[in-house]
Amino acid sequence: MSSFHRRTFLRFRSLAFNAPRRPRHPLLRVAVGLLGIALLLALVVVGVFVGAAMLAGGLLWRLWVQRGARAGVRRREPTFDGSYRVVGKAQLPLAH
């Protein structure tokens, strides 16, 4: 492995796998915490509204399809007549 690749790998490893450092200043630490909580709440609110919009859209779609089905002339589907026989459960021979 060349020294360039080794340096790049070590740089990537130090950036990717270390935990992010918390700020040392107490006010900045509180601000970052509040920013994280605000981001979490914003994602939850957006998720709730998107979910409610999807449910409302599904209900409107179902109502629209039912309305269209009632407006058309309903035909009777052809029926198939036949004779049926009930078949019993298969019996396996007992192994000795």
Short mmCIF file of C-alpha atoms in Angstrom, two decimals:
data_model
loop_
_atom_site.label_atom_id
_atom_site.label_comp_id
_atom_site.label_asym_id
_atom_site.label_seq_id
_atom_site.Cartn_x
_atom_site.Cartn_y
_atom_site.Cartn_z
CA MET A 1 0.00 0.00 0.00
CA SER A 2 1.41 3.39 -0.97
CA SER A 3 1.87 6.13 1.59
CA PHE A 4 -0.84 8.22 -0.11
CA HIS A 5 -3.38 5.45 0.30
CA ARG A 6 -2.28 4.81 3.87
CA ARG A 7 -2.66 8.51 4.78
CA THR A 8 -6.09 8.66 3.07
CA PHE A 9 -7.23 5.52 4.88
CA LEU A 10 -6.05 6.83 8.26
CA ARG A 11 -7.71 10.20 7.64
CA PHE A 12 -10.99 8.51 6.66
CA ARG A 13 -10.85 6.20 9.66
CA SER A 14 -10.27 9.08 12.05
CA LEU A 15 -13.22 11.02 10.57
CA ALA A 16 -15.71 8.22 10.05
CA PHE A 17 -15.49 6.05 13.12
CA ASN A 18 -14.84 8.48 15.95
CA ALA A 19 -17.79 9.80 17.89
CA PRO A 20 -18.54 13.48 17.26
CA ARG A 21 -17.20 15.69 19.99
CA ARG A 22 -19.55 17.74 22.13
CA PRO A 23 -18.73 21.44 22.43
CA ARG A 24 -16.96 22.49 25.63
CA HIS A 25 -18.81 25.75 26.19
CA PRO A 26 -21.92 25.11 28.35
CA LEU A 27 -24.19 27.51 26.45
CA LEU A 28 -23.12 26.09 23.11
CA ARG A 29 -23.71 22.57 24.44
CA VAL A 30 -27.27 23.53 25.49
CA ALA A 31 -27.86 25.22 22.12
CA VAL A 32 -26.74 22.13 20.20
CA GLY A 33 -28.96 19.95 22.40
CA LEU A 34 -31.97 22.20 21.81
CA LEU A 35 -31.24 22.21 18.08
CA GLY A 36 -31.23 18.41 18.10
CA ILE A 37 -34.55 18.26 19.96
CA ALA A 38 -36.08 20.83 17.60
CA LEU A 39 -34.92 18.81 14.58
CA LEU A 40 -36.40 15.64 16.07
CA LEU A 41 -39.73 17.36 16.77
CA ALA A 42 -39.81 18.85 13.27
CA LEU A 43 -39.27 15.40 11.73
CA VAL A 44 -42.04 13.92 13.88
CA VAL A 45 -44.48 16.69 12.93
CA VAL A 46 -43.66 16.38 9.23
CA GLY A 47 -44.10 12.60 9.48
CA VAL A 48 -47.49 12.97 11.15
CA PHE A 49 -48.70 15.42 8.50
CA VAL A 50 -47.42 13.29 5.64
CA GLY A 51 -49.10 10.22 7.15
CA ALA A 52 -52.38 12.09 7.62
CA ALA A 53 -52.22 13.37 4.04
CA MET A 54 -51.62 9.83 2.76
CA LEU A 55 -54.59 8.49 4.74
CA ALA A 56 -56.84 11.30 3.54
CA GLY A 57 -55.71 10.74 -0.04
CA GLY A 58 -56.42 7.03 0.23
CA LEU A 59 -59.90 7.67 1.62
CA LEU A 60 -60.67 10.19 -1.11
CA TRP A 61 -59.42 7.75 -3.75
CA ARG A 62 -61.62 4.98 -2.36
CA LEU A 63 -64.66 7.28 -2.30
CA TRP A 64 -63.95 8.39 -5.88
CA VAL A 65 -63.65 4.79 -7.11
CA GLN A 66 -66.88 3.77 -5.34
CA ARG A 67 -68.68 6.78 -6.78
CA GLY A 68 -67.56 5.83 -10.30
CA ALA A 69 -68.63 2.21 -9.80
CA ARG A 70 -72.14 3.25 -8.69
CA ALA A 71 -72.58 5.63 -11.63
CA GLY A 72 -72.10 2.93 -14.26
CA VAL A 73 -74.64 0.26 -15.20
CA ARG A 74 -74.03 -2.85 -13.17
CA ARG A 75 -73.93 -6.12 -15.09
CA ARG A 76 -74.45 -9.52 -13.57
CA GLU A 77 -71.41 -11.68 -13.85
CA PRO A 78 -71.96 -15.09 -15.46
CA THR A 79 -72.25 -17.92 -12.97
CA PHE A 80 -70.77 -21.36 -13.28
CA ASP A 81 -72.83 -24.33 -12.21
CA GLY A 82 -71.25 -27.62 -11.33
CA SER A 83 -71.30 -30.58 -9.04
CA TYR A 84 -68.81 -30.79 -6.24
CA ARG A 85 -67.52 -33.60 -4.07
CA VAL A 86 -65.84 -33.20 -0.67
CA VAL A 87 -62.54 -35.01 -0.55
CA GLY A 88 -61.43 -36.37 2.83
CA LYS A 89 -58.10 -35.75 4.48
CA ALA A 90 -55.28 -37.86 3.08
CA GLN A 91 -54.26 -40.74 5.36
CA LEU A 92 -50.59 -41.67 5.50
CA PRO A 93 -49.66 -45.25 6.31
CA LEU A 94 -48.25 -45.73 9.81
CA ALA A 95 -44.52 -46.35 9.85
CA HIS A 96 -43.40 -49.34 11.95
#
